[in-house]
Amino acid sequence: KICEEQRGLVLVTGTTGSGKSTTLAAMIDRINSTRPDHIITIEDPIEFLHRDKKGFVNQREVEVDTANFPVALRAALRQDPDVILVGEMRDLETIGTALLAAETGHMVFSTLHTLDATETIQRIIAVFPPPEQKQIRLQLASTLKAIVSQRLVRKSDGLGRVPAVEVLIATAYIRDCIINPDKTRMIHDAIAAGTSQYGMQTFDQSIYDLYTQNLITYEEALLRASNVDEFKLRCQGISSTADAARDQMQQAMSDADRRTSR
């Protein structure tokens, strides 16, 4: 569904070696296979080669084909792309140009070295000086489509690793949380509440699913869980105060969507 978006910003985040590049390559390949889009990738280095399929792909490597990410991104905007992949949003100039590209009708994909969706949003805002942060919040809220955060977890059979994935979808309530600094801390709870209605999930929800499918051990699940106590209660089938808060959050998100659709 994320790959079906025509414009906006999609971010894939995680630590080094968490599979960000592989996920982005799969997204680009999906678009390349299903849409007649002009796709420009800016990478350091190029890790996956994309052949033209239904789309048309130009791949550029930093310090080989171009000086740096901001220069390449500004040049790409003059070449009528439909989709732009920025290998990493490392600095203020790259982030600002990527937001502008998403704001002007392009589909922009990129990565950040952040642990989860909430930290990703806070990191982007914190890069800019305080006088500019209100405008950046508005830009990010209007352009963001999704954040996919990944961790690789050891499989129960010891043969490789499996991804635990947090997914944020930019609903009306999430956009309000981005704009309002006092609500930004509530994004994690909104993700947890948006599972059934919006297809979102937190890391702990993803880890629980992996555990119930016997893909990872209980010990590995506890090691990777963000909230260990709540995770234990869930495994025992016991409701927690977080479950009641989640129900309230679901109602708040539905109300926000209704107000937006009027």
PDB file of C-alpha atoms in Angstrom:
ATOM      1  CA  LYS A   1       0.000   0.000   0.000  1.00  0.00           C
ATOM      2  CA  ILE A   2       2.838   2.409   0.850  1.00  0.00           C
ATOM      3  CA  CYS A   3       4.319   1.877  -2.628  1.00  0.00           C
ATOM      4  CA  GLU A   4       1.031   2.942  -4.205  1.00  0.00           C
ATOM      5  CA  GLU A   5       1.431   6.522  -2.937  1.00  0.00           C
ATOM      6  CA  GLN A   6       1.989   9.022  -5.756  1.00  0.00           C
ATOM      7  CA  ARG A   7       3.542  11.868  -3.754  1.00  0.00           C
ATOM      8  CA  GLY A   8       4.884  12.587  -0.283  1.00  0.00           C
ATOM      9  CA  LEU A   9       7.637  11.258   1.984  1.00  0.00           C
ATOM     10  CA  VAL A  10       8.282   7.660   3.074  1.00  0.00           C
ATOM     11  CA  LEU A  11      11.098   6.943   5.541  1.00  0.00           C
ATOM     12  CA  VAL A  12      12.753   3.614   6.375  1.00  0.00           C
ATOM     13  CA  THR A  13      14.725   3.743   9.623  1.00  0.00           C
ATOM     14  CA  GLY A  14      16.849   1.542  11.839  1.00  0.00           C
ATOM     15  CA  THR A  15      20.382   0.918  13.001  1.00  0.00           C
ATOM     16  CA  THR A  16      23.245  -0.020  10.677  1.00  0.00           C
ATOM     17  CA  GLY A  17      22.667  -3.515   9.284  1.00  0.00           C
ATOM     18  CA  SER A  18      18.930  -3.592  10.024  1.00  0.00           C
ATOM     19  CA  GLY A  19      17.943  -4.073   6.376  1.00  0.00           C
ATOM     20  CA  LYS A  20      16.940  -0.509   5.455  1.00  0.00           C
ATOM     21  CA  SER A  21      18.584  -0.618   2.017  1.00  0.00           C
ATOM     22  CA  THR A  22      16.998  -3.986   1.209  1.00  0.00           C
ATOM     23  CA  THR A  23      13.525  -2.732   2.125  1.00  0.00           C
ATOM     24  CA  LEU A  24      13.962   0.448   0.068  1.00  0.00           C
ATOM     25  CA  ALA A  25      15.238  -1.573  -2.897  1.00  0.00           C
ATOM     26  CA  ALA A  26      12.137  -3.778  -2.685  1.00  0.00           C
ATOM     27  CA  MET A  27       9.886  -0.691  -2.656  1.00  0.00           C
ATOM     28  CA  ILE A  28      11.660   0.820  -5.673  1.00  0.00           C
ATOM     29  CA  ASP A  29      11.473  -2.504  -7.521  1.00  0.00           C
ATOM     30  CA  ARG A  30       7.740  -2.703  -6.805  1.00  0.00           C
ATOM     31  CA  ILE A  31       7.162   0.779  -8.267  1.00  0.00           C
ATOM     32  CA  ASN A  32       9.490   0.031 -11.195  1.00  0.00           C
ATOM     33  CA  SER A  33       7.505  -3.148 -11.938  1.00  0.00           C
ATOM     34  CA  THR A  34       4.019  -1.659 -11.703  1.00  0.00           C
ATOM     35  CA  ARG A  35       4.170   2.015 -12.765  1.00  0.00           C
ATOM     36  CA  PRO A  36       5.589   3.885 -15.806  1.00  0.00           C
ATOM     37  CA  ASP A  37       7.417   6.309 -13.480  1.00  0.00           C
ATOM     38  CA  HIS A  38      10.726   8.128 -13.867  1.00  0.00           C
ATOM     39  CA  ILE A  39      12.741   7.044 -10.814  1.00  0.00           C
ATOM     40  CA  ILE A  40      15.980   8.727  -9.708  1.00  0.00           C
ATOM     41  CA  THR A  41      18.081   7.177  -6.929  1.00  0.00           C
ATOM     42  CA  ILE A  42      20.900   9.004  -5.110  1.00  0.00           C
ATOM     43  CA  GLU A  43      23.002   6.564  -3.106  1.00  0.00           C
ATOM     44  CA  ASP A  44      26.297   6.269  -1.214  1.00  0.00           C
ATOM     45  CA  PRO A  45      27.190   3.688  -2.436  1.00  0.00           C
ATOM     46  CA  ILE A  46      24.815   2.042  -4.929  1.00  0.00           C
ATOM     47  CA  GLU A  47      23.919  -1.308  -3.320  1.00  0.00           C
ATOM     48  CA  PHE A  48      21.238  -2.676  -5.666  1.00  0.00           C
ATOM     49  CA  LEU A  49      21.125  -2.271  -9.443  1.00  0.00           C
ATOM     50  CA  HIS A  50      17.658  -1.607 -10.886  1.00  0.00           C
ATOM     51  CA  ARG A  51      16.958  -2.495 -14.518  1.00  0.00           C
ATOM     52  CA  ASP A  52      14.227  -0.613 -16.365  1.00  0.00           C
ATOM     53  CA  LYS A  53      10.946  -2.530 -16.185  1.00  0.00           C
ATOM     54  CA  LYS A  54       7.662  -0.663 -16.476  1.00  0.00           C
ATOM     55  CA  GLY A  55       9.447   2.383 -15.112  1.00  0.00           C
ATOM     56  CA  PHE A  56      12.671   4.179 -16.071  1.00  0.00           C
ATOM     57  CA  VAL A  57      15.453   4.241 -13.451  1.00  0.00           C
ATOM     58  CA  ASN A  58      18.472   6.566 -13.181  1.00  0.00           C
ATOM     59  CA  GLN A  59      20.921   5.652 -10.388  1.00  0.00           C
ATOM     60  CA  ARG A  60      23.578   8.077  -9.149  1.00  0.00           C
ATOM     61  CA  GLU A  61      26.379   7.466  -6.688  1.00  0.00           C
ATOM     62  CA  VAL A  62      27.677  10.208  -4.387  1.00  0.00           C
ATOM     63  CA  GLU A  63      31.324  11.182  -5.100  1.00  0.00           C
ATOM     64  CA  VAL A  64      31.170   9.261  -8.399  1.00  0.00           C
ATOM     65  CA  ASP A  65      28.286  10.802 -10.356  1.00  0.00           C
ATOM     66  CA  THR A  66      27.619  13.774  -8.064  1.00  0.00           C
ATOM     67  CA  ALA A  67      29.305  15.764  -5.285  1.00  0.00           C
ATOM     68  CA  ASN A  68      26.884  15.094  -2.416  1.00  0.00           C
ATOM     69  CA  PHE A  69      23.246  14.408  -1.549  1.00  0.00           C
ATOM     70  CA  PRO A  70      21.968  18.045  -1.573  1.00  0.00           C
ATOM     71  CA  VAL A  71      23.586  18.831  -4.959  1.00  0.00           C
ATOM     72  CA  ALA A  72      22.241  15.614  -6.492  1.00  0.00           C
ATOM     73  CA  LEU A  73      18.776  16.172  -5.051  1.00  0.00           C
ATOM     74  CA  ARG A  74      18.534  19.722  -6.409  1.00  0.00           C
ATOM     75  CA  ALA A  75      19.696  18.484  -9.829  1.00  0.00           C
ATOM     76  CA  ALA A  76      17.160  15.639  -9.744  1.00  0.00           C
ATOM     77  CA  LEU A  77      14.289  18.080  -9.202  1.00  0.00           C
ATOM     78  CA  ARG A  78      15.087  19.680 -12.569  1.00  0.00           C
ATOM     79  CA  GLN A  79      14.788  16.358 -14.429  1.00  0.00           C
ATOM     80  CA  ASP A  80      11.057  15.729 -14.027  1.00  0.00           C
ATOM     81  CA  PRO A  81      11.217  12.667 -11.732  1.00  0.00           C
ATOM     82  CA  ASP A  82       8.123  10.967 -10.337  1.00  0.00           C
ATOM     83  CA  VAL A  83      10.025   9.120  -7.598  1.00  0.00           C
ATOM     84  CA  ILE A  84      13.270  10.100  -5.839  1.00  0.00           C
ATOM     85  CA  LEU A  85      15.265   7.820  -3.536  1.00  0.00           C
ATOM     86  CA  VAL A  86      17.697   9.649  -1.252  1.00  0.00           C
ATOM     87  CA  GLY A  87      20.040   7.065   0.271  1.00  0.00           C
ATOM     88  CA  GLU A  88      20.242   8.884   3.606  1.00  0.00           C
ATOM     89  CA  MET A  89      19.013  12.193   5.046  1.00  0.00           C
ATOM     90  CA  ARG A  90      22.193  13.150   6.889  1.00  0.00           C
ATOM     91  CA  ASP A  91      22.002  16.919   7.322  1.00  0.00           C
ATOM     92  CA  LEU A  92      19.777  19.989   7.410  1.00  0.00           C
ATOM     93  CA  GLU A  93      20.233  20.802   3.714  1.00  0.00           C
ATOM     94  CA  THR A  94      19.356  17.282   2.530  1.00  0.00           C
ATOM     95  CA  ILE A  95      16.333  17.036   4.836  1.00  0.00           C
ATOM     96  CA  GLY A  96      15.074  20.486   3.815  1.00  0.00           C
ATOM     97  CA  THR A  97      15.432  19.728   0.094  1.00  0.00           C
ATOM     98  CA  ALA A  98      13.764  16.313   0.503  1.00  0.00           C
ATOM     99  CA  LEU A  99      10.795  17.942   2.262  1.00  0.00           C
ATOM    100  CA  LEU A 100      10.565  20.514  -0.544  1.00  0.00           C
ATOM    101  CA  ALA A 101      10.636  17.737  -3.161  1.00  0.00           C
ATOM    102  CA  ALA A 102       7.836  15.878  -1.378  1.00  0.00           C
ATOM    103  CA  GLU A 103       5.888  19.119  -0.992  1.00  0.00           C
ATOM    104  CA  THR A 104       6.085  19.875  -4.727  1.00  0.00           C
ATOM    105  CA  GLY A 105       4.427  16.642  -5.822  1.00  0.00           C
ATOM    106  CA  HIS A 106       7.244  14.081  -5.911  1.00  0.00           C
ATOM    107  CA  MET A 107       7.344  10.718  -4.148  1.00  0.00           C
ATOM    108  CA  VAL A 108      10.457  10.737  -1.944  1.00  0.00           C
ATOM    109  CA  PHE A 109      11.965   7.715  -0.188  1.00  0.00           C
ATOM    110  CA  SER A 110      14.852   7.970   2.270  1.00  0.00           C
ATOM    111  CA  THR A 111      16.458   6.508   5.411  1.00  0.00           C
ATOM    112  CA  LEU A 112      17.555   7.711   8.839  1.00  0.00           C
ATOM    113  CA  HIS A 113      19.591   6.016  11.565  1.00  0.00           C
ATOM    114  CA  THR A 114      16.841   6.217  14.186  1.00  0.00           C
ATOM    115  CA  LEU A 115      15.336   3.501  16.384  1.00  0.00           C
ATOM    116  CA  ASP A 116      11.617   4.098  15.875  1.00  0.00           C
ATOM    117  CA  ALA A 117       9.007   6.370  14.313  1.00  0.00           C
ATOM    118  CA  THR A 118       8.758   8.825  17.216  1.00  0.00           C
ATOM    119  CA  GLU A 119      12.527   9.331  17.360  1.00  0.00           C
ATOM    120  CA  THR A 120      12.577   9.801  13.575  1.00  0.00           C
ATOM    121  CA  ILE A 121      10.096  12.682  13.724  1.00  0.00           C
ATOM    122  CA  GLN A 122      11.891  14.281  16.673  1.00  0.00           C
ATOM    123  CA  ARG A 123      15.284  13.939  14.939  1.00  0.00           C
ATOM    124  CA  ILE A 124      14.091  15.631  11.736  1.00  0.00           C
ATOM    125  CA  ILE A 125      12.623  18.564  13.673  1.00  0.00           C
ATOM    126  CA  ALA A 126      15.665  18.909  15.976  1.00  0.00           C
ATOM    127  CA  VAL A 127      18.055  19.271  13.003  1.00  0.00           C
ATOM    128  CA  PHE A 128      16.603  22.736  12.314  1.00  0.00           C
ATOM    129  CA  PRO A 129      17.113  25.889  14.430  1.00  0.00           C
ATOM    130  CA  PRO A 130      14.254  26.584  16.896  1.00  0.00           C
ATOM    131  CA  PRO A 131      12.854  29.547  14.864  1.00  0.00           C
ATOM    132  CA  GLU A 132      12.348  27.205  11.872  1.00  0.00           C
ATOM    133  CA  GLN A 133      10.908  24.227  13.728  1.00  0.00           C
ATOM    134  CA  LYS A 134       7.256  25.293  13.573  1.00  0.00           C
ATOM    135  CA  GLN A 135       7.439  25.517   9.767  1.00  0.00           C
ATOM    136  CA  ILE A 136       9.264  22.163   9.561  1.00  0.00           C
ATOM    137  CA  ARG A 137       6.546  20.542  11.678  1.00  0.00           C
ATOM    138  CA  LEU A 138       3.930  21.839   9.234  1.00  0.00           C
ATOM    139  CA  GLN A 139       5.946  20.661   6.215  1.00  0.00           C
ATOM    140  CA  LEU A 140       6.563  17.226   7.709  1.00  0.00           C
ATOM    141  CA  ALA A 141       2.916  16.805   8.705  1.00  0.00           C
ATOM    142  CA  SER A 142       1.719  17.713   5.209  1.00  0.00           C
ATOM    143  CA  THR A 143       4.183  15.485   3.316  1.00  0.00           C
ATOM    144  CA  LEU A 144       4.816  12.409   5.486  1.00  0.00           C
ATOM    145  CA  LYS A 145       3.036   9.265   4.302  1.00  0.00           C
ATOM    146  CA  ALA A 146       4.686   6.527   6.359  1.00  0.00           C
ATOM    147  CA  ILE A 147       7.654   5.536   8.519  1.00  0.00           C
ATOM    148  CA  VAL A 148       8.882   1.938   8.536  1.00  0.00           C
ATOM    149  CA  SER A 149      11.369   1.145  11.335  1.00  0.00           C
ATOM    150  CA  GLN A 150      13.205  -2.188  11.397  1.00  0.00           C
ATOM    151  CA  ARG A 151      15.175  -4.442  13.746  1.00  0.00           C
ATOM    152  CA  LEU A 152      16.560  -7.849  12.814  1.00  0.00           C
ATOM    153  CA  VAL A 153      15.800 -10.530  15.414  1.00  0.00           C
ATOM    154  CA  ARG A 154      17.484 -13.935  15.735  1.00  0.00           C
ATOM    155  CA  LYS A 155      15.225 -16.777  14.567  1.00  0.00           C
ATOM    156  CA  SER A 156      14.296 -19.584  16.956  1.00  0.00           C
ATOM    157  CA  ASP A 157      15.966 -22.223  14.769  1.00  0.00           C
ATOM    158  CA  GLY A 158      19.214 -20.245  14.775  1.00  0.00           C
ATOM    159  CA  LEU A 159      19.209 -20.071  10.979  1.00  0.00           C
ATOM    160  CA  GLY A 160      19.301 -16.372  10.200  1.00  0.00           C
ATOM    161  CA  ARG A 161      17.258 -13.401  11.383  1.00  0.00           C
ATOM    162  CA  VAL A 162      13.754 -12.102  10.825  1.00  0.00           C
ATOM    163  CA  PRO A 163      12.667  -8.424  10.764  1.00  0.00           C
ATOM    164  CA  ALA A 164      10.580  -6.895  13.526  1.00  0.00           C
ATOM    165  CA  VAL A 165       8.901  -3.881  11.939  1.00  0.00           C
ATOM    166  CA  GLU A 166       7.208  -0.774  13.346  1.00  0.00           C
ATOM    167  CA  VAL A 167       4.866   0.924  10.871  1.00  0.00           C
ATOM    168  CA  LEU A 168       3.486   4.470  11.168  1.00  0.00           C
ATOM    169  CA  ILE A 169       0.850   5.670   8.705  1.00  0.00           C
ATOM    170  CA  ALA A 170       0.283   9.436   8.622  1.00  0.00           C
ATOM    171  CA  THR A 171      -3.370   9.712   9.643  1.00  0.00           C
ATOM    172  CA  ALA A 172      -5.090  12.968  10.590  1.00  0.00           C
ATOM    173  CA  TYR A 173      -4.334  12.306  14.274  1.00  0.00           C
ATOM    174  CA  ILE A 174      -0.661  11.545  13.577  1.00  0.00           C
ATOM    175  CA  ARG A 175      -0.373  14.776  11.559  1.00  0.00           C
ATOM    176  CA  ASP A 176      -1.816  16.693  14.508  1.00  0.00           C
ATOM    177  CA  CYS A 177       0.757  15.050  16.808  1.00  0.00           C
ATOM    178  CA  ILE A 178       3.562  16.177  14.488  1.00  0.00           C
ATOM    179  CA  ILE A 179       2.323  19.785  14.342  1.00  0.00           C
ATOM    180  CA  ASN A 180       1.686  20.091  18.094  1.00  0.00           C
ATOM    181  CA  PRO A 181       4.920  19.729  20.157  1.00  0.00           C
ATOM    182  CA  ASP A 182       2.899  18.762  23.247  1.00  0.00           C
ATOM    183  CA  LYS A 183       1.356  15.814  21.391  1.00  0.00           C
ATOM    184  CA  THR A 184       4.462  14.438  19.645  1.00  0.00           C
ATOM    185  CA  ARG A 185       5.153  12.090  22.576  1.00  0.00           C
ATOM    186  CA  MET A 186       1.741  10.463  21.957  1.00  0.00           C
ATOM    187  CA  ILE A 187       2.728   9.112  18.526  1.00  0.00           C
ATOM    188  CA  HIS A 188       3.817   5.722  19.919  1.00  0.00           C
ATOM    189  CA  ASP A 189       0.411   5.210  21.577  1.00  0.00           C
ATOM    190  CA  ALA A 190      -1.311   6.254  18.350  1.00  0.00           C
ATOM    191  CA  ILE A 191       0.648   3.622  16.406  1.00  0.00           C
ATOM    192  CA  ALA A 192      -0.401   0.945  18.914  1.00  0.00           C
ATOM    193  CA  ALA A 193      -4.044   2.012  18.613  1.00  0.00           C
ATOM    194  CA  GLY A 194      -3.995   2.154  14.810  1.00  0.00           C
ATOM    195  CA  THR A 195      -3.342  -1.533  14.156  1.00  0.00           C
ATOM    196  CA  SER A 196      -6.727  -2.768  12.971  1.00  0.00           C
ATOM    197  CA  GLN A 197      -8.052   0.424  11.369  1.00  0.00           C
ATOM    198  CA  TYR A 198      -4.928   1.799   9.686  1.00  0.00           C
ATOM    199  CA  GLY A 199      -2.469  -1.109   9.418  1.00  0.00           C
ATOM    200  CA  MET A 200       0.026   0.358  11.887  1.00  0.00           C
ATOM    201  CA  GLN A 201       1.998  -1.601  14.467  1.00  0.00           C
ATOM    202  CA  THR A 202       4.602  -0.987  17.166  1.00  0.00           C
ATOM    203  CA  PHE A 203       7.777  -3.009  17.564  1.00  0.00           C
ATOM    204  CA  ASP A 204       6.286  -4.883  20.514  1.00  0.00           C
ATOM    205  CA  GLN A 205       3.206  -5.837  18.477  1.00  0.00           C
ATOM    206  CA  SER A 206       5.471  -7.075  15.667  1.00  0.00           C
ATOM    207  CA  ILE A 207       7.676  -9.012  18.098  1.00  0.00           C
ATOM    208  CA  TYR A 208       4.594 -10.589  19.712  1.00  0.00           C
ATOM    209  CA  ASP A 209       3.390 -11.763  16.286  1.00  0.00           C
ATOM    210  CA  LEU A 210       6.812 -13.267  15.537  1.00  0.00           C
ATOM    211  CA  TYR A 211       6.754 -15.051  18.905  1.00  0.00           C
ATOM    212  CA  THR A 212       3.230 -16.472  18.441  1.00  0.00           C
ATOM    213  CA  GLN A 213       4.292 -17.775  15.009  1.00  0.00           C
ATOM    214  CA  ASN A 214       7.247 -19.552  16.705  1.00  0.00           C
ATOM    215  CA  LEU A 215       9.692 -17.606  14.556  1.00  0.00           C
ATOM    216  CA  ILE A 216      11.549 -16.295  17.620  1.00  0.00           C
ATOM    217  CA  THR A 217      12.003 -17.594  21.171  1.00  0.00           C
ATOM    218  CA  TYR A 218      10.364 -16.092  24.260  1.00  0.00           C
ATOM    219  CA  GLU A 219      13.800 -15.090  25.584  1.00  0.00           C
ATOM    220  CA  GLU A 220      14.680 -13.314  22.335  1.00  0.00           C
ATOM    221  CA  ALA A 221      11.294 -11.573  22.345  1.00  0.00           C
ATOM    222  CA  LEU A 222      11.875 -10.226  25.872  1.00  0.00           C
ATOM    223  CA  LEU A 223      15.371  -9.114  24.892  1.00  0.00           C
ATOM    224  CA  ARG A 224      14.019  -7.090  21.955  1.00  0.00           C
ATOM    225  CA  ALA A 225      10.742  -5.796  23.448  1.00  0.00           C
ATOM    226  CA  SER A 226      10.489  -2.068  24.202  1.00  0.00           C
ATOM    227  CA  ASN A 227       8.183  -2.563  27.218  1.00  0.00           C
ATOM    228  CA  VAL A 228       9.117  -5.907  28.787  1.00  0.00           C
ATOM    229  CA  ASP A 229       6.505  -5.883  31.583  1.00  0.00           C
ATOM    230  CA  GLU A 230       3.610  -5.162  29.229  1.00  0.00           C
ATOM    231  CA  PHE A 231       4.927  -7.776  26.801  1.00  0.00           C
ATOM    232  CA  LYS A 232       4.933 -10.433  29.555  1.00  0.00           C
ATOM    233  CA  LEU A 233       1.331  -9.571  30.482  1.00  0.00           C
ATOM    234  CA  ARG A 234       0.262  -9.848  26.864  1.00  0.00           C
ATOM    235  CA  CYS A 235       1.892 -13.267  26.525  1.00  0.00           C
ATOM    236  CA  GLN A 236      -0.068 -14.369  29.621  1.00  0.00           C
ATOM    237  CA  GLY A 237      -3.323 -13.030  28.155  1.00  0.00           C
ATOM    238  CA  ILE A 238      -3.682 -10.372  30.865  1.00  0.00           C
ATOM    239  CA  SER A 239      -5.033  -6.919  29.995  1.00  0.00           C
ATOM    240  CA  SER A 240      -2.977  -3.939  31.152  1.00  0.00           C
ATOM    241  CA  THR A 241      -3.673  -0.247  31.662  1.00  0.00           C
ATOM    242  CA  ALA A 242      -2.111   0.254  28.220  1.00  0.00           C
ATOM    243  CA  ASP A 243      -5.008  -1.690  26.662  1.00  0.00           C
ATOM    244  CA  ALA A 244      -7.571   0.729  28.118  1.00  0.00           C
ATOM    245  CA  ALA A 245      -5.487   3.702  26.971  1.00  0.00           C
ATOM    246  CA  ARG A 246      -5.307   2.131  23.515  1.00  0.00           C
ATOM    247  CA  ASP A 247      -9.100   1.992  23.295  1.00  0.00           C
ATOM    248  CA  GLN A 248      -9.313   5.701  24.168  1.00  0.00           C
ATOM    249  CA  MET A 249      -6.659   6.501  21.568  1.00  0.00           C
ATOM    250  CA  GLN A 250      -8.581   4.576  18.877  1.00  0.00           C
ATOM    251  CA  GLN A 251     -11.609   6.766  19.566  1.00  0.00           C
ATOM    252  CA  ALA A 252      -9.508   9.955  19.421  1.00  0.00           C
ATOM    253  CA  MET A 253      -8.017   8.893  16.080  1.00  0.00           C
ATOM    254  CA  SER A 254     -11.447   8.107  14.622  1.00  0.00           C
ATOM    255  CA  ASP A 255     -12.744  11.498  15.785  1.00  0.00           C
ATOM    256  CA  ALA A 256      -9.767  13.254  14.145  1.00  0.00           C
ATOM    257  CA  ASP A 257     -10.436  11.454  10.854  1.00  0.00           C
ATOM    258  CA  ARG A 258     -14.105  12.433  10.921  1.00  0.00           C
ATOM    259  CA  ARG A 259     -13.251  16.098  11.514  1.00  0.00           C
ATOM    260  CA  THR A 260     -10.778  16.048   8.620  1.00  0.00           C
ATOM    261  CA  SER A 261     -13.225  14.437   6.191  1.00  0.00           C
ATOM    262  CA  ARG A 262     -15.930  17.052   6.761  1.00  0.00           C
TER     263      ARG A 262
END
